[in-house]
Every structure is written in structure tokens, then in C-alpha cells.
């Protein structure tokens, strides 16, 4: 009798006061509540509840309307305002200004880039020293890939790496908005 009493006493003082004991007690309470609820309400049909799926897909578009998917296989055509330079020309002019001239001052370098860049990029480049800018000899032609009618990515191969430009034209006038350098 004393052994049973000590076992119960140890159970109540050591095991149930530990994290494991509390977790086990909560699990027993949760299982008890779920079991009691099922007994009172009934188990229900196997197909009812959250796992009940329709037999056919739910369609919100008439089948004869055509493809309304997000993936468009057509390449977007960049839109340029009449009289404005196309993105290829702006990218080429930006690369020329980016490379600069020997002995060019930082102010002259920034002044050459400013009309070809968005105000945000011009502000980011304000503290850049043109001597620290990676360049080299241009090793090929500018390649342009349109992401949308108003966003274009241009890549310019150099002998030391590749210059990636992101051009935007919210008003039909193309400007460089981001510059990235990929080292060879």
C-alpha cells in the first residue's frame, strides 16, 4: 500500500509538473473532448467536412472565351513616345556615358548620366566615384529583352564582364532605372 502511495505521489509531484507531463495531460484532455463530441454528435459521413472536394473543377470562365492564363507566349513590344529614343539607343548612350573619358571629372560623369537615368538612379549614383566603376572595352552589341511594354532589360557585354541595365518608360520616354555588373 505504501509503494502505491509513493508511486502516485511521485507521479503528481515530478511527472505532472514537468513539461512532458503537462503536454501529456493536455493531449488527454483534447482527445477526451474530441471523443465525447463524436459520441454525442455522431461520426458523420466520410465525404463530408473540409475534405469534400467537387468531382469536376469549378470554372468561372466560359469554356469558349479563350485562354485567360497568366503565361503569355507573345513577347511584349516596348512603347516609345513619338520622337523619343528607343530603349536600344538609350542603353547605348548610357553605356557610352558610363564608360566616360580619360581624365573626366566626377561632375562631368554624373552630368552625362543624369539625362539618361531616372531621378532615383541619378540620386543613387550621386556619391559614386567614376574611377571605381567597372568598365572595359565593349565586346558586343546591346541586347534588349522586353519584360513589358514599359520595362526593358538591356545587356551589354564587356571584355571584363557584363553590364545589365533596366530601363523604364512610364511616360513613353526611356530612362535607365537600375544598373548591375556581372564580373567574368
Tab-separated table of C-alpha atoms in Angstrom:
chain	number	residue	atom	x	y	z
A	1	UNK	CA	0.000	0.000	0.000
A	2	UNK	CA	2.853	2.347	0.850
A	3	UNK	CA	4.503	1.577	-2.533
A	4	UNK	CA	1.333	2.525	-4.426
A	5	UNK	CA	1.009	5.719	-2.433
A	6	UNK	CA	4.654	6.649	-3.187
A	7	UNK	CA	4.144	5.924	-6.895
A	8	UNK	CA	1.070	8.186	-7.016
A	9	UNK	CA	2.889	10.851	-5.027
A	10	UNK	CA	5.871	10.779	-7.434
A	11	UNK	CA	3.509	10.898	-10.415
A	12	UNK	CA	1.800	14.008	-9.073
A	13	UNK	CA	4.920	15.818	-7.866
A	14	UNK	CA	7.526	15.007	-10.522
A	15	UNK	CA	5.989	13.830	-13.785
A	16	UNK	CA	2.905	16.052	-13.971
A	17	UNK	CA	4.897	19.155	-13.019
A	18	UNK	CA	7.358	18.652	-15.913
A	19	UNK	CA	6.798	19.881	-19.484
A	20	UNK	CA	6.259	16.336	-20.701
A	21	UNK	CA	3.664	15.702	-18.032
A	22	UNK	CA	1.768	18.899	-18.847
A	23	UNK	CA	1.869	18.051	-22.577
A	24	UNK	CA	0.537	14.560	-21.914
A	25	UNK	CA	-2.228	15.900	-19.678
A	26	UNK	CA	-3.296	18.410	-22.351
A	27	UNK	CA	-3.257	15.686	-25.015
A	28	UNK	CA	-5.508	13.503	-22.876
A	29	UNK	CA	-7.918	16.422	-22.361
A	30	UNK	CA	-8.046	17.227	-26.115
A	31	UNK	CA	-8.582	13.576	-27.096
A	32	UNK	CA	-11.292	13.313	-24.448
A	33	UNK	CA	-13.133	16.397	-25.771
A	34	UNK	CA	-12.947	15.195	-29.392
A	35	UNK	CA	-14.077	11.689	-28.427
A	36	UNK	CA	-17.002	12.990	-26.369
A	37	UNK	CA	-18.088	15.308	-29.194
A	38	UNK	CA	-18.028	12.460	-31.722
A	39	UNK	CA	-20.092	10.261	-29.424
A	40	UNK	CA	-22.714	12.955	-28.860
A	41	UNK	CA	-22.927	14.311	-32.444
A	42	UNK	CA	-22.001	11.218	-34.424
A	43	UNK	CA	-19.099	10.488	-36.714
A	44	UNK	CA	-20.818	11.854	-39.853
A	45	UNK	CA	-20.350	10.737	-43.426
A	46	UNK	CA	-16.821	10.032	-44.650
A	47	UNK	CA	-17.131	12.531	-47.545
A	48	UNK	CA	-18.465	15.430	-45.534
A	49	UNK	CA	-16.466	18.207	-43.931
A	50	UNK	CA	-13.373	20.001	-45.175
A	51	UNK	CA	-12.159	17.115	-47.324
A	52	UNK	CA	-15.279	17.155	-49.507
A	53	UNK	CA	-13.998	18.077	-52.977
A	54	UNK	CA	-16.070	18.651	-56.109
A	55	UNK	CA	-15.935	15.951	-58.754
A	56	UNK	CA	-15.169	18.446	-61.543
A	57	UNK	CA	-13.132	21.672	-61.477
A	58	UNK	CA	-15.018	24.853	-60.668
A	59	UNK	CA	-14.901	27.122	-63.712
A	60	UNK	CA	-15.546	30.853	-63.538
A	61	UNK	CA	-14.931	31.451	-67.263
A	62	UNK	CA	-16.995	30.093	-70.093
A	63	UNK	CA	-15.004	27.411	-71.991
A	64	UNK	CA	-15.394	29.186	-75.343
A	65	UNK	CA	-13.924	32.521	-74.175
A	66	UNK	CA	-10.311	31.528	-74.868
A	67	UNK	CA	-7.091	31.360	-72.880
A	68	UNK	CA	-7.120	33.642	-69.876
A	69	UNK	CA	-3.912	32.247	-68.341
A	70	UNK	CA	-1.134	34.372	-66.893
A	71	UNK	CA	1.536	32.949	-69.168
A	72	UNK	CA	1.686	34.869	-72.401
A	73	UNK	CA	3.903	33.378	-75.084
A	74	UNK	CA	3.963	36.599	-77.085
A	75	UNK	CA	6.882	38.927	-76.452
A	76	UNK	CA	5.736	42.389	-75.326
A	77	UNK	CA	6.596	45.309	-77.563
A	78	UNK	CA	8.156	48.310	-75.821
A	79	UNK	CA	6.147	51.505	-76.227
A	80	UNK	CA	8.105	54.644	-77.108
A	81	UNK	CA	6.650	58.138	-77.296
A	82	UNK	CA	6.837	59.613	-80.834
A	83	UNK	CA	10.129	61.450	-81.288
A	84	UNK	CA	11.730	59.802	-78.231
A	85	UNK	CA	14.715	57.482	-78.438
A	86	UNK	CA	14.037	53.719	-78.414
A	87	UNK	CA	15.382	51.679	-75.480
A	88	UNK	CA	18.298	50.299	-77.538
A	89	UNK	CA	19.548	53.808	-78.284
A	90	UNK	CA	19.134	54.974	-74.669
A	91	UNK	CA	21.035	51.901	-73.434
A	92	UNK	CA	23.826	52.541	-75.953
A	93	UNK	CA	24.080	56.225	-74.940
A	94	UNK	CA	24.093	55.245	-71.254
A	95	UNK	CA	26.954	52.785	-71.836
A	96	UNK	CA	28.963	55.498	-73.593
A	97	UNK	CA	28.349	57.884	-70.683
A	98	UNK	CA	29.056	55.074	-68.161
A	99	UNK	CA	32.472	54.395	-69.660
A	100	UNK	CA	33.324	58.110	-69.606
A	101	UNK	CA	36.518	59.619	-70.960
A	102	UNK	CA	40.067	59.527	-69.563
A	103	UNK	CA	40.612	62.409	-67.134
A	104	UNK	CA	36.875	63.127	-66.839
A	105	UNK	CA	35.765	64.692	-63.571
A	106	UNK	CA	33.106	63.104	-61.393
A	107	UNK	CA	30.805	66.066	-62.012
A	108	UNK	CA	31.082	65.669	-65.787
A	109	UNK	CA	30.500	61.904	-65.497
A	110	UNK	CA	27.352	62.432	-63.405
A	111	UNK	CA	26.140	65.164	-65.784
A	112	UNK	CA	26.483	62.737	-68.713
A	113	UNK	CA	24.436	60.039	-66.954
A	114	UNK	CA	21.734	62.253	-65.413
A	115	UNK	CA	19.617	62.840	-68.593
A	116	UNK	CA	19.642	59.099	-69.359
A	117	UNK	CA	18.743	57.912	-65.837
A	118	UNK	CA	15.623	58.098	-63.697
A	119	UNK	CA	15.784	60.575	-60.806
A	120	UNK	CA	16.060	57.642	-58.390
A	121	UNK	CA	19.087	56.155	-60.147
A	122	UNK	CA	20.694	59.579	-60.592
A	123	UNK	CA	20.384	60.110	-56.837
A	124	UNK	CA	21.911	56.677	-56.117
A	125	UNK	CA	24.833	57.409	-58.451
A	126	UNK	CA	25.473	60.875	-56.957
A	127	UNK	CA	28.073	59.560	-54.498
A	128	UNK	CA	29.706	57.093	-56.921
A	129	UNK	CA	33.293	57.751	-57.951
A	130	UNK	CA	33.621	57.067	-61.723
A	131	UNK	CA	37.146	55.708	-61.175
A	132	UNK	CA	35.646	52.840	-59.123
A	133	UNK	CA	33.024	51.942	-61.762
A	134	UNK	CA	33.731	48.621	-63.511
A	135	UNK	CA	34.203	49.050	-67.250
A	136	UNK	CA	36.392	47.805	-70.047
A	137	UNK	CA	36.061	47.517	-73.778
A	138	UNK	CA	32.609	46.834	-75.176
A	139	UNK	CA	32.733	43.298	-76.566
A	140	UNK	CA	29.445	43.166	-78.453
A	141	UNK	CA	26.149	44.811	-79.267
A	142	UNK	CA	23.473	45.764	-76.766
A	143	UNK	CA	20.811	43.051	-76.455
A	144	UNK	CA	17.376	44.154	-75.305
A	145	UNK	CA	14.629	41.971	-73.857
A	146	UNK	CA	11.228	43.484	-73.160
A	147	UNK	CA	9.611	42.399	-69.907
A	148	UNK	CA	6.529	44.511	-70.548
A	149	UNK	CA	5.554	47.492	-72.675
A	150	UNK	CA	7.212	49.824	-70.159
A	151	UNK	CA	10.096	47.743	-68.731
A	152	UNK	CA	13.085	46.538	-70.735
A	153	UNK	CA	16.290	44.742	-69.730
A	154	UNK	CA	19.427	45.560	-71.715
A	155	UNK	CA	22.671	43.601	-71.502
A	156	UNK	CA	25.988	44.936	-72.744
A	157	UNK	CA	28.960	42.540	-72.956
A	158	UNK	CA	32.345	43.950	-71.940
A	159	UNK	CA	35.709	42.214	-72.087
A	160	UNK	CA	35.742	42.176	-68.247
A	161	UNK	CA	32.094	41.344	-67.554
A	162	UNK	CA	28.556	42.265	-68.469
A	163	UNK	CA	26.584	45.424	-67.711
A	164	UNK	CA	22.869	44.854	-67.092
A	165	UNK	CA	20.538	47.831	-67.364
A	166	UNK	CA	16.864	48.007	-66.515
A	167	UNK	CA	15.059	50.679	-68.495
A	168	UNK	CA	11.604	52.020	-67.738
A	169	UNK	CA	9.284	54.277	-69.700
A	170	UNK	CA	6.255	55.206	-67.596
A	171	UNK	CA	5.575	58.168	-69.911
A	172	UNK	CA	6.932	56.627	-73.144
A	173	UNK	CA	10.402	58.180	-72.656
A	174	UNK	CA	13.031	55.507	-71.838
A	175	UNK	CA	15.356	56.013	-68.872
A	176	UNK	CA	17.761	53.651	-67.072
A	177	UNK	CA	16.374	52.741	-63.644
A	178	UNK	CA	18.831	50.094	-62.417
A	179	UNK	CA	22.438	49.117	-63.124
A	180	UNK	CA	24.071	45.806	-62.324
A	181	UNK	CA	27.548	44.479	-63.132
A	182	UNK	CA	28.297	40.794	-63.635
A	183	UNK	CA	32.009	40.034	-63.371
A	184	UNK	CA	33.530	37.452	-65.745
